[in-house]
JSON list of C-alpha atoms in Angstrom, two decimals:
[
{"chain": "H", "resi": 19, "resn": "MET", "atom": "CA", "xyz": [0.00, 0.00, 0.00]},
{"chain": "H", "resi": 20, "resn": "GLU", "atom": "CA", "xyz": [1.46, 3.33, -1.08]},
{"chain": "H", "resi": 21, "resn": "ASN", "atom": "CA", "xyz": [2.44, 5.74, 1.72]},
{"chain": "H", "resi": 22, "resn": "GLY", "atom": "CA", "xyz": [1.26, 3.16, 4.22]},
{"chain": "H", "resi": 23, "resn": "ALA", "atom": "CA", "xyz": [-2.35, 4.36, 3.78]},
{"chain": "H", "resi": 24, "resn": "ALA", "atom": "CA", "xyz": [-4.92, 1.87, 5.00]},
{"chain": "H", "resi": 25, "resn": "ARG", "atom": "CA", "xyz": [-7.34, 0.68, 2.38]},
{"chain": "H", "resi": 26, "resn": "PRO", "atom": "CA", "xyz": [-10.85, 1.79, 3.32]},
{"chain": "H", "resi": 27, "resn": "ALA", "atom": "CA", "xyz": [-13.16, -1.05, 4.31]},
{"chain": "H", "resi": 28, "resn": "PRO", "atom": "CA", "xyz": [-15.33, -2.11, 1.36]},
{"chain": "H", "resi": 29, "resn": "ALA", "atom": "CA", "xyz": [-18.93, -0.90, 1.46]},
{"chain": "H", "resi": 30, "resn": "VAL", "atom": "CA", "xyz": [-21.22, -3.58, 2.82]},
{"chain": "H", "resi": 31, "resn": "ILE", "atom": "CA", "xyz": [-25.01, -3.77, 2.78]},
{"chain": "H", "resi": 32, "resn": "VAL", "atom": "CA", "xyz": [-26.44, -5.63, 5.77]},
{"chain": "H", "resi": 33, "resn": "ALA", "atom": "CA", "xyz": [-30.10, -6.67, 5.96]},
{"chain": "H", "resi": 34, "resn": "ILE", "atom": "CA", "xyz": [-31.45, -7.46, 9.43]},
{"chain": "H", "resi": 35, "resn": "ASP", "atom": "CA", "xyz": [-34.96, -8.88, 9.55]},
{"chain": "H", "resi": 36, "resn": "GLY", "atom": "CA", "xyz": [-37.16, -10.41, 12.21]},
{"chain": "H", "resi": 37, "resn": "PRO", "atom": "CA", "xyz": [-40.31, -9.85, 14.25]},
{"chain": "H", "resi": 38, "resn": "SER", "atom": "CA", "xyz": [-40.81, -7.23, 16.97]},
{"chain": "H", "resi": 39, "resn": "GLY", "atom": "CA", "xyz": [-39.01, -7.63, 20.28]},
{"chain": "H", "resi": 40, "resn": "THR", "atom": "CA", "xyz": [-35.99, -9.54, 18.99]},
{"chain": "H", "resi": 41, "resn": "GLY", "atom": "CA", "xyz": [-33.61, -6.63, 19.56]},
{"chain": "H", "resi": 42, "resn": "LYS", "atom": "CA", "xyz": [-33.52, -5.62, 15.89]},
{"chain": "H", "resi": 43, "resn": "SER", "atom": "CA", "xyz": [-33.40, -1.86, 16.32]},
{"chain": "H", "resi": 44, "resn": "SER", "atom": "CA", "xyz": [-30.94, -1.79, 19.23]},
{"chain": "H", "resi": 45, "resn": "THR", "atom": "CA", "xyz": [-28.67, -4.29, 17.48]},
{"chain": "H", "resi": 46, "resn": "SER", "atom": "CA", "xyz": [-28.82, -2.61, 14.08]},
{"chain": "H", "resi": 47, "resn": "LYS", "atom": "CA", "xyz": [-28.06, 0.87, 15.46]},
{"chain": "H", "resi": 48, "resn": "ALA", "atom": "CA", "xyz": [-25.17, -0.38, 17.60]},
{"chain": "H", "resi": 49, "resn": "VAL", "atom": "CA", "xyz": [-23.62, -2.44, 14.79]},
{"chain": "H", "resi": 50, "resn": "ALA", "atom": "CA", "xyz": [-23.86, 0.47, 12.33]},
{"chain": "H", "resi": 51, "resn": "ALA", "atom": "CA", "xyz": [-22.30, 2.88, 14.87]},
{"chain": "H", "resi": 52, "resn": "LYS", "atom": "CA", "xyz": [-19.50, 0.46, 15.72]},
{"chain": "H", "resi": 53, "resn": "LEU", "atom": "CA", "xyz": [-18.58, -0.20, 12.09]},
{"chain": "H", "resi": 54, "resn": "GLY", "atom": "CA", "xyz": [-19.10, 3.32, 10.70]},
{"chain": "H", "resi": 55, "resn": "LEU", "atom": "CA", "xyz": [-22.09, 2.35, 8.57]},
{"chain": "H", "resi": 56, "resn": "SER", "atom": "CA", "xyz": [-25.31, 4.19, 7.84]},
{"chain": "H", "resi": 57, "resn": "TYR", "atom": "CA", "xyz": [-28.51, 2.89, 9.45]},
{"chain": "H", "resi": 58, "resn": "LEU", "atom": "CA", "xyz": [-32.11, 2.67, 8.24]},
{"chain": "H", "resi": 59, "resn": "ASP", "atom": "CA", "xyz": [-35.14, 1.72, 10.32]},
{"chain": "H", "resi": 60, "resn": "THR", "atom": "CA", "xyz": [-37.65, 0.68, 7.65]},
{"chain": "H", "resi": 61, "resn": "GLY", "atom": "CA", "xyz": [-40.36, 0.06, 10.24]},
{"chain": "H", "resi": 62, "resn": "ALA", "atom": "CA", "xyz": [-40.24, 3.77, 11.10]},
{"chain": "H", "resi": 63, "resn": "GLN", "atom": "CA", "xyz": [-41.04, 4.56, 7.46]},
{"chain": "H", "resi": 64, "resn": "TYR", "atom": "CA", "xyz": [-44.16, 2.38, 7.55]},
{"chain": "H", "resi": 65, "resn": "ARG", "atom": "CA", "xyz": [-45.10, 3.97, 10.86]},
{"chain": "H", "resi": 66, "resn": "ALA", "atom": "CA", "xyz": [-44.57, 7.41, 9.31]},
{"chain": "H", "resi": 67, "resn": "ILE", "atom": "CA", "xyz": [-46.90, 6.76, 6.39]},
{"chain": "H", "resi": 68, "resn": "THR", "atom": "CA", "xyz": [-49.44, 5.25, 8.81]},
{"chain": "H", "resi": 69, "resn": "TRP", "atom": "CA", "xyz": [-49.19, 8.35, 11.02]},
{"chain": "H", "resi": 70, "resn": "TRP", "atom": "CA", "xyz": [-49.82, 10.52, 7.95]},
{"chain": "H", "resi": 71, "resn": "MET", "atom": "CA", "xyz": [-52.90, 8.44, 7.01]},
{"chain": "H", "resi": 72, "resn": "VAL", "atom": "CA", "xyz": [-54.32, 8.71, 10.54]},
{"chain": "H", "resi": 73, "resn": "THR", "atom": "CA", "xyz": [-53.57, 12.45, 10.78]},
{"chain": "H", "resi": 74, "resn": "ASN", "atom": "CA", "xyz": [-55.26, 13.09, 7.44]},
{"chain": "H", "resi": 75, "resn": "GLY", "atom": "CA", "xyz": [-58.36, 11.07, 8.25]},
{"chain": "H", "resi": 76, "resn": "ILE", "atom": "CA", "xyz": [-57.80, 8.31, 5.71]},
{"chain": "H", "resi": 77, "resn": "ASP", "atom": "CA", "xyz": [-59.98, 5.23, 6.33]},
{"chain": "H", "resi": 78, "resn": "ILE", "atom": "CA", "xyz": [-57.44, 2.60, 7.45]},
{"chain": "H", "resi": 79, "resn": "THR", "atom": "CA", "xyz": [-59.94, -0.20, 6.77]},
{"chain": "H", "resi": 80, "resn": "ASP", "atom": "CA", "xyz": [-60.16, 0.76, 3.08]},
{"chain": "H", "resi": 81, "resn": "PRO", "atom": "CA", "xyz": [-57.10, -0.40, 1.06]},
{"chain": "H", "resi": 82, "resn": "THR", "atom": "CA", "xyz": [-58.33, 1.53, -1.99]},
{"chain": "H", "resi": 83, "resn": "ALA", "atom": "CA", "xyz": [-58.40, 4.80, -0.04]},
{"chain": "H", "resi": 84, "resn": "ILE", "atom": "CA", "xyz": [-54.90, 4.09, 1.33]},
{"chain": "H", "resi": 85, "resn": "ALA", "atom": "CA", "xyz": [-53.54, 3.19, -2.12]},
{"chain": "H", "resi": 86, "resn": "ALA", "atom": "CA", "xyz": [-54.94, 6.39, -3.65]},
{"chain": "H", "resi": 87, "resn": "VAL", "atom": "CA", "xyz": [-52.83, 8.63, -1.39]},
{"chain": "H", "resi": 88, "resn": "ALA", "atom": "CA", "xyz": [-49.75, 6.43, -0.82]},
{"chain": "H", "resi": 89, "resn": "GLY", "atom": "CA", "xyz": [-47.59, 8.73, -2.96]},
{"chain": "H", "resi": 90, "resn": "LYS", "atom": "CA", "xyz": [-48.57, 11.97, -1.22]},
{"chain": "H", "resi": 91, "resn": "PRO", "atom": "CA", "xyz": [-46.49, 12.26, 1.97]},
{"chain": "H", "resi": 92, "resn": "GLU", "atom": "CA", "xyz": [-42.82, 13.19, 1.65]},
{"chain": "H", "resi": 93, "resn": "ILE", "atom": "CA", "xyz": [-40.91, 10.90, 4.00]},
{"chain": "H", "resi": 94, "resn": "ILE", "atom": "CA", "xyz": [-37.25, 11.66, 4.76]},
{"chain": "H", "resi": 95, "resn": "SER", "atom": "CA", "xyz": [-35.17, 9.29, 6.88]},
{"chain": "H", "resi": 96, "resn": "GLY", "atom": "CA", "xyz": [-31.91, 10.29, 8.54]},
{"chain": "H", "resi": 97, "resn": "THR", "atom": "CA", "xyz": [-29.32, 7.50, 8.46]},
{"chain": "H", "resi": 98, "resn": "ASP", "atom": "CA", "xyz": [-27.05, 8.46, 11.38]},
{"chain": "H", "resi": 99, "resn": "PRO", "atom": "CA", "xyz": [-27.21, 5.47, 13.78]},
{"chain": "H", "resi": 100, "resn": "SER", "atom": "CA", "xyz": [-26.54, 7.69, 16.81]},
{"chain": "H", "resi": 101, "resn": "ALA", "atom": "CA", "xyz": [-29.45, 10.00, 15.96]},
{"chain": "H", "resi": 102, "resn": "PRO", "atom": "CA", "xyz": [-31.89, 8.38, 13.52]},
{"chain": "H", "resi": 103, "resn": "ALA", "atom": "CA", "xyz": [-34.42, 10.98, 12.43]},
{"chain": "H", "resi": 104, "resn": "ILE", "atom": "CA", "xyz": [-37.60, 10.82, 10.36]},
{"chain": "H", "resi": 105, "resn": "THR", "atom": "CA", "xyz": [-39.79, 13.60, 9.00]},
{"chain": "H", "resi": 106, "resn": "VAL", "atom": "CA", "xyz": [-43.07, 13.65, 7.09]},
{"chain": "H", "resi": 107, "resn": "ASP", "atom": "CA", "xyz": [-43.67, 16.77, 4.99]},
{"chain": "H", "resi": 108, "resn": "GLY", "atom": "CA", "xyz": [-41.03, 18.52, 7.09]},
{"chain": "H", "resi": 109, "resn": "THR", "atom": "CA", "xyz": [-42.54, 17.55, 10.46]},
{"chain": "H", "resi": 110, "resn": "ASP", "atom": "CA", "xyz": [-40.42, 15.58, 12.93]},
{"chain": "H", "resi": 111, "resn": "VAL", "atom": "CA", "xyz": [-42.47, 12.45, 13.65]},
{"chain": "H", "resi": 112, "resn": "ALA", "atom": "CA", "xyz": [-39.93, 10.35, 15.60]},
{"chain": "H", "resi": 113, "resn": "GLY", "atom": "CA", "xyz": [-42.16, 10.55, 18.69]},
{"chain": "H", "resi": 114, "resn": "PRO", "atom": "CA", "xyz": [-45.69, 10.49, 17.24]},
{"chain": "H", "resi": 115, "resn": "ILE", "atom": "CA", "xyz": [-45.06, 7.35, 15.15]},
{"chain": "H", "resi": 116, "resn": "ARG", "atom": "CA", "xyz": [-44.47, 5.29, 18.32]},
{"chain": "H", "resi": 117, "resn": "THR", "atom": "CA", "xyz": [-47.96, 5.83, 19.77]},
{"chain": "H", "resi": 118, "resn": "GLN", "atom": "CA", "xyz": [-50.29, 2.88, 20.35]},
{"chain": "H", "resi": 119, "resn": "GLU", "atom": "CA", "xyz": [-52.70, 4.29, 17.76]},
{"chain": "H", "resi": 120, "resn": "VAL", "atom": "CA", "xyz": [-50.07, 4.10, 15.01]},
{"chain": "H", "resi": 121, "resn": "THR", "atom": "CA", "xyz": [-48.77, 0.72, 16.25]},
{"chain": "H", "resi": 122, "resn": "SER", "atom": "CA", "xyz": [-52.25, -0.80, 16.06]},
{"chain": "H", "resi": 123, "resn": "LYS", "atom": "CA", "xyz": [-52.78, 0.37, 12.47]},
{"chain": "H", "resi": 124, "resn": "VAL", "atom": "CA", "xyz": [-49.35, -0.10, 10.85]},
{"chain": "H", "resi": 125, "resn": "SER", "atom": "CA", "xyz": [-49.95, -3.72, 9.76]},
{"chain": "H", "resi": 126, "resn": "ALA", "atom": "CA", "xyz": [-53.10, -2.76, 7.85]},
{"chain": "H", "resi": 127, "resn": "VAL", "atom": "CA", "xyz": [-51.43, 0.16, 6.08]},
{"chain": "H", "resi": 128, "resn": "SER", "atom": "CA", "xyz": [-48.21, -1.70, 5.30]},
{"chain": "H", "resi": 129, "resn": "ALA", "atom": "CA", "xyz": [-50.14, -4.61, 3.76]},
{"chain": "H", "resi": 130, "resn": "VAL", "atom": "CA", "xyz": [-51.36, -2.37, 0.91]},
{"chain": "H", "resi": 131, "resn": "PRO", "atom": "CA", "xyz": [-49.24, -3.15, -2.20]},
{"chain": "H", "resi": 132, "resn": "GLU", "atom": "CA", "xyz": [-49.05, 0.50, -3.30]},
{"chain": "H", "resi": 133, "resn": "VAL", "atom": "CA", "xyz": [-47.68, 1.50, 0.10]},
{"chain": "H", "resi": 134, "resn": "ARG", "atom": "CA", "xyz": [-45.07, -1.27, 0.00]},
{"chain": "H", "resi": 135, "resn": "ALA", "atom": "CA", "xyz": [-44.02, -0.33, -3.54]},
{"chain": "H", "resi": 136, "resn": "ARG", "atom": "CA", "xyz": [-43.60, 3.33, -2.54]},
{"chain": "H", "resi": 137, "resn": "ILE", "atom": "CA", "xyz": [-41.63, 2.60, 0.64]},
{"chain": "H", "resi": 138, "resn": "THR", "atom": "CA", "xyz": [-39.53, -0.17, -0.95]},
{"chain": "H", "resi": 139, "resn": "GLU", "atom": "CA", "xyz": [-38.42, 2.23, -3.69]},
{"chain": "H", "resi": 140, "resn": "LEU", "atom": "CA", "xyz": [-37.48, 4.78, -1.01]},
{"chain": "H", "resi": 141, "resn": "GLN", "atom": "CA", "xyz": [-35.50, 2.17, 0.94]},
{"chain": "H", "resi": 142, "resn": "ARG", "atom": "CA", "xyz": [-33.58, 1.00, -2.12]},
{"chain": "H", "resi": 143, "resn": "SER", "atom": "CA", "xyz": [-32.59, 4.55, -3.06]},
{"chain": "H", "resi": 144, "resn": "ILE", "atom": "CA", "xyz": [-31.31, 5.21, 0.48]},
{"chain": "H", "resi": 145, "resn": "ALA", "atom": "CA", "xyz": [-29.33, 1.96, 0.54]},
{"chain": "H", "resi": 146, "resn": "SER", "atom": "CA", "xyz": [-27.73, 2.56, -2.85]},
{"chain": "H", "resi": 147, "resn": "ALA", "atom": "CA", "xyz": [-26.67, 6.09, -1.82]},
{"chain": "H", "resi": 148, "resn": "ALA", "atom": "CA", "xyz": [-24.96, 4.96, 1.40]},
{"chain": "H", "resi": 149, "resn": "GLU", "atom": "CA", "xyz": [-21.26, 5.15, 0.51]},
{"chain": "H", "resi": 150, "resn": "PRO", "atom": "CA", "xyz": [-19.67, 3.35, 3.47]},
{"chain": "H", "resi": 151, "resn": "GLY", "atom": "CA", "xyz": [-22.43, 0.77, 3.47]},
{"chain": "H", "resi": 152, "resn": "ILE", "atom": "CA", "xyz": [-25.59, 0.49, 5.54]},
{"chain": "H", "resi": 153, "resn": "VAL", "atom": "CA", "xyz": [-27.45, -1.65, 8.05]},
{"chain": "H", "resi": 154, "resn": "VAL", "atom": "CA", "xyz": [-31.11, -1.87, 7.02]},
{"chain": "H", "resi": 155, "resn": "GLU", "atom": "CA", "xyz": [-33.56, -3.37, 9.50]},
{"chain": "H", "resi": 156, "resn": "GLY", "atom": "CA", "xyz": [-37.09, -4.51, 8.86]},
{"chain": "H", "resi": 157, "resn": "ARG", "atom": "CA", "xyz": [-39.26, -7.47, 8.00]},
{"chain": "H", "resi": 158, "resn": "ASP", "atom": "CA", "xyz": [-38.74, -8.06, 4.28]},
{"chain": "H", "resi": 159, "resn": "ILE", "atom": "CA", "xyz": [-35.31, -6.56, 3.60]},
{"chain": "H", "resi": 160, "resn": "GLY", "atom": "CA", "xyz": [-33.43, -9.76, 2.74]},
{"chain": "H", "resi": 161, "resn": "THR", "atom": "CA", "xyz": [-36.32, -11.23, 0.77]},
{"chain": "H", "resi": 162, "resn": "THR", "atom": "CA", "xyz": [-37.80, -8.26, -1.10]},
{"chain": "H", "resi": 163, "resn": "VAL", "atom": "CA", "xyz": [-36.14, -4.88, -0.59]},
{"chain": "H", "resi": 164, "resn": "LEU", "atom": "CA", "xyz": [-32.47, -5.83, -0.87]},
{"chain": "H", "resi": 165, "resn": "PRO", "atom": "CA", "xyz": [-32.33, -9.45, -2.08]},
{"chain": "H", "resi": 166, "resn": "ASP", "atom": "CA", "xyz": [-28.69, -8.89, -3.14]},
{"chain": "H", "resi": 167, "resn": "ALA", "atom": "CA", "xyz": [-27.54, -7.61, 0.29]},
{"chain": "H", "resi": 168, "resn": "ASP", "atom": "CA", "xyz": [-24.00, -8.70, 1.18]},
{"chain": "H", "resi": 169, "resn": "LEU", "atom": "CA", "xyz": [-25.16, -10.15, 4.48]},
{"chain": "H", "resi": 170, "resn": "LYS", "atom": "CA", "xyz": [-28.64, -11.15, 5.62]},
{"chain": "H", "resi": 171, "resn": "ILE", "atom": "CA", "xyz": [-29.41, -11.79, 9.27]},
{"chain": "H", "resi": 172, "resn": "PHE", "atom": "CA", "xyz": [-32.72, -13.00, 10.68]},
{"chain": "H", "resi": 173, "resn": "LEU", "atom": "CA", "xyz": [-33.15, -12.34, 14.40]},
{"chain": "H", "resi": 174, "resn": "THR", "atom": "CA", "xyz": [-35.57, -14.56, 16.31]},
{"chain": "H", "resi": 175, "resn": "ALA", "atom": "CA", "xyz": [-36.53, -15.01, 19.96]},
{"chain": "H", "resi": 176, "resn": "SER", "atom": "CA", "xyz": [-39.19, -16.88, 21.88]},
{"chain": "H", "resi": 177, "resn": "PRO", "atom": "CA", "xyz": [-42.55, -15.06, 22.23]},
{"chain": "H", "resi": 178, "resn": "GLU", "atom": "CA", "xyz": [-41.95, -14.90, 26.00]},
{"chain": "H", "resi": 179, "resn": "ALA", "atom": "CA", "xyz": [-38.53, -13.25, 25.65]},
{"chain": "H", "resi": 180, "resn": "ARG", "atom": "CA", "xyz": [-39.87, -10.79, 23.10]},
{"chain": "H", "resi": 181, "resn": "ALA", "atom": "CA", "xyz": [-42.91, -9.89, 25.20]},
{"chain": "H", "resi": 182, "resn": "SER", "atom": "CA", "xyz": [-40.86, -9.25, 28.33]},
{"chain": "H", "resi": 183, "resn": "ARG", "atom": "CA", "xyz": [-38.47, -6.99, 26.38]},
{"chain": "H", "resi": 184, "resn": "ARG", "atom": "CA", "xyz": [-41.25, -5.12, 24.65]},
{"chain": "H", "resi": 185, "resn": "SER", "atom": "CA", "xyz": [-43.32, -4.66, 27.82]},
{"chain": "H", "resi": 186, "resn": "GLY", "atom": "CA", "xyz": [-40.17, -3.32, 29.49]},
{"chain": "H", "resi": 187, "resn": "GLU", "atom": "CA", "xyz": [-39.86, -0.79, 26.66]},
{"chain": "H", "resi": 188, "resn": "LEU", "atom": "CA", "xyz": [-43.54, 0.10, 27.04]},
{"chain": "H", "resi": 189, "resn": "LYS", "atom": "CA", "xyz": [-43.02, 0.97, 30.72]},
{"chain": "H", "resi": 190, "resn": "GLY", "atom": "CA", "xyz": [-45.00, -1.53, 32.76]},
{"chain": "H", "resi": 191, "resn": "ALA", "atom": "CA", "xyz": [-47.18, -2.96, 30.00]},
{"chain": "H", "resi": 192, "resn": "ASP", "atom": "CA", "xyz": [-48.67, -6.34, 30.86]},
{"chain": "H", "resi": 193, "resn": "VAL", "atom": "CA", "xyz": [-46.42, -9.10, 29.51]},
{"chain": "H", "resi": 194, "resn": "LYS", "atom": "CA", "xyz": [-49.33, -11.43, 28.66]},
{"chain": "H", "resi": 195, "resn": "SER", "atom": "CA", "xyz": [-51.23, -8.82, 26.62]},
{"chain": "H", "resi": 196, "resn": "THR", "atom": "CA", "xyz": [-47.97, -7.68, 25.02]},
{"chain": "H", "resi": 197, "resn": "ARG", "atom": "CA", "xyz": [-47.25, -11.28, 23.98]},
{"chain": "H", "resi": 198, "resn": "GLU", "atom": "CA", "xyz": [-50.72, -11.59, 22.45]},
{"chain": "H", "resi": 199, "resn": "ALA", "atom": "CA", "xyz": [-50.27, -8.31, 20.57]},
{"chain": "H", "resi": 200, "resn": "LEU", "atom": "CA", "xyz": [-46.86, -9.42, 19.24]},
{"chain": "H", "resi": 201, "resn": "LEU", "atom": "CA", "xyz": [-48.21, -12.76, 18.03]},
{"chain": "H", "resi": 202, "resn": "LYS", "atom": "CA", "xyz": [-51.15, -11.02, 16.38]},
{"chain": "H", "resi": 203, "resn": "ARG", "atom": "CA", "xyz": [-48.79, -8.64, 14.60]},
{"chain": "H", "resi": 204, "resn": "ASP", "atom": "CA", "xyz": [-46.56, -11.56, 13.54]},
{"chain": "H", "resi": 205, "resn": "ALA", "atom": "CA", "xyz": [-49.56, -13.38, 12.08]},
{"chain": "H", "resi": 206, "resn": "ALA", "atom": "CA", "xyz": [-50.65, -10.27, 10.16]},
{"chain": "H", "resi": 207, "resn": "ASP", "atom": "CA", "xyz": [-47.15, -9.55, 8.84]},
{"chain": "H", "resi": 208, "resn": "SER", "atom": "CA", "xyz": [-46.37, -13.18, 7.97]},
{"chain": "H", "resi": 209, "resn": "SER", "atom": "CA", "xyz": [-49.62, -13.83, 6.12]},
{"chain": "H", "resi": 210, "resn": "ARG", "atom": "CA", "xyz": [-49.92, -10.66, 4.03]},
{"chain": "H", "resi": 211, "resn": "LYS", "atom": "CA", "xyz": [-49.75, -11.24, 0.28]},
{"chain": "H", "resi": 212, "resn": "THR", "atom": "CA", "xyz": [-47.21, -8.52, -0.46]},
{"chain": "H", "resi": 213, "resn": "SER", "atom": "CA", "xyz": [-43.69, -8.96, 0.97]},
{"chain": "H", "resi": 214, "resn": "PRO", "atom": "CA", "xyz": [-44.55, -10.96, 4.09]},
{"chain": "H", "resi": 215, "resn": "LEU", "atom": "CA", "xyz": [-42.28, -11.23, 7.11]},
{"chain": "H", "resi": 216, "resn": "ALA", "atom": "CA", "xyz": [-40.04, -14.13, 6.12]},
{"chain": "H", "resi": 217, "resn": "LYS", "atom": "CA", "xyz": [-36.51, -15.41, 6.50]},
{"chain": "H", "resi": 218, "resn": "ALA", "atom": "CA", "xyz": [-34.44, -15.31, 3.30]},
{"chain": "H", "resi": 219, "resn": "ASP", "atom": "CA", "xyz": [-33.01, -18.69, 2.26]},
{"chain": "H", "resi": 220, "resn": "ASP", "atom": "CA", "xyz": [-29.46, -17.36, 2.55]},
{"chain": "H", "resi": 221, "resn": "ALA", "atom": "CA", "xyz": [-29.95, -15.50, 5.86]},
{"chain": "H", "resi": 222, "resn": "VAL", "atom": "CA", "xyz": [-28.01, -16.32, 9.03]},
{"chain": "H", "resi": 223, "resn": "GLU", "atom": "CA", "xyz": [-30.51, -16.97, 11.83]},
{"chain": "H", "resi": 224, "resn": "VAL", "atom": "CA", "xyz": [-29.60, -15.66, 15.28]},
{"chain": "H", "resi": 225, "resn": "ASP", "atom": "CA", "xyz": [-31.83, -16.68, 18.21]},
{"chain": "H", "resi": 226, "resn": "THR", "atom": "CA", "xyz": [-31.57, -13.88, 20.77]},
{"chain": "H", "resi": 227, "resn": "SER", "atom": "CA", "xyz": [-33.80, -15.45, 23.47]},
{"chain": "H", "resi": 228, "resn": "ASP", "atom": "CA", "xyz": [-30.96, -16.27, 25.87]},
{"chain": "H", "resi": 229, "resn": "LEU", "atom": "CA", "xyz": [-28.43, -13.66, 24.71]},
{"chain": "H", "resi": 230, "resn": "THR", "atom": "CA", "xyz": [-27.78, -10.24, 26.17]},
{"chain": "H", "resi": 231, "resn": "LEU", "atom": "CA", "xyz": [-28.02, -7.33, 23.77]},
{"chain": "H", "resi": 232, "resn": "GLN", "atom": "CA", "xyz": [-24.22, -6.98, 23.93]},
{"chain": "H", "resi": 233, "resn": "GLN", "atom": "CA", "xyz": [-23.79, -10.62, 22.89]},
{"chain": "H", "resi": 234, "resn": "VAL", "atom": "CA", "xyz": [-26.14, -10.16, 19.94]},
{"chain": "H", "resi": 235, "resn": "ILE", "atom": "CA", "xyz": [-24.27, -7.03, 18.85]},
{"chain": "H", "resi": 236, "resn": "GLU", "atom": "CA", "xyz": [-20.91, -8.81, 19.07]},
{"chain": "H", "resi": 237, "resn": "CYS", "atom": "CA", "xyz": [-22.25, -11.75, 17.07]},
{"chain": "H", "resi": 238, "resn": "VAL", "atom": "CA", "xyz": [-23.55, -9.51, 14.27]},
{"chain": "H", "resi": 239, "resn": "VAL", "atom": "CA", "xyz": [-20.39, -7.34, 14.22]},
{"chain": "H", "resi": 240, "resn": "THR", "atom": "CA", "xyz": [-18.32, -10.52, 13.77]},
{"chain": "H", "resi": 241, "resn": "LEU", "atom": "CA", "xyz": [-20.54, -11.65, 10.88]},
{"chain": "H", "resi": 242, "resn": "VAL", "atom": "CA", "xyz": [-20.22, -8.27, 9.16]},
{"chain": "H", "resi": 243, "resn": "GLU", "atom": "CA", "xyz": [-16.45, -8.15, 9.63]},
{"chain": "H", "resi": 244, "resn": "GLU", "atom": "CA", "xyz": [-16.10, -11.65, 8.16]},
{"chain": "H", "resi": 245, "resn": "LYS", "atom": "CA", "xyz": [-18.18, -10.58, 5.17]},
{"chain": "H", "resi": 246, "resn": "ARG", "atom": "CA", "xyz": [-16.09, -7.42, 4.70]},
{"chain": "H", "resi": 247, "resn": "ALA", "atom": "CA", "xyz": [-12.85, -9.41, 4.85]},
{"chain": "H", "resi": 248, "resn": "ALA", "atom": "CA", "xyz": [-14.13, -11.75, 2.16]},
{"chain": "H", "resi": 249, "resn": "LYS", "atom": "CA", "xyz": [-15.01, -8.94, -0.28]}
]
């Protein structure tokens, strides 16, 4: 190497999929920060378009009504893992998209093919523009959005482990009802016709049930570094 300059690490696109409560977001953000990669929370984008539909009085039970306006909101996602931001038509919605009202409606909105086509296109453009590489987390990244990702990881965990984590996040929520809500969301996301929640054939499955968050992060960092070294 001339002048002893280190060769920059090759750009790597990492897809991390899995259901809610598996540690996807925490893991993805930490891995991206540790390795100097961009980060994209695709679930936040679906929450953002759902928030826009609710705010504008669109009938969430009517797929035709949702499809008709799917192209209207301007959604901009920040890709800094230490401060992921998301705006809709210039409004910061990072907080509002996490409400129970949005959470309860996001599966219905995200099942509409026109919504998925719009958001998938947005996700692909963000991923292709990320020069150092990017960690993209969601439910259909390895199968639909970025089928050619350098590394695909599918995080799983037992319903009990996921419910206890999620109820902890939701400050005192009842674990039993949280578990039921998670399983209901899984069923909706796994059975939808367009881009269901599914593990890609070439994904590495990581069961996080008995692992600490730090252990999961270390495991994924190792997988990414191995993939980088092989490029």
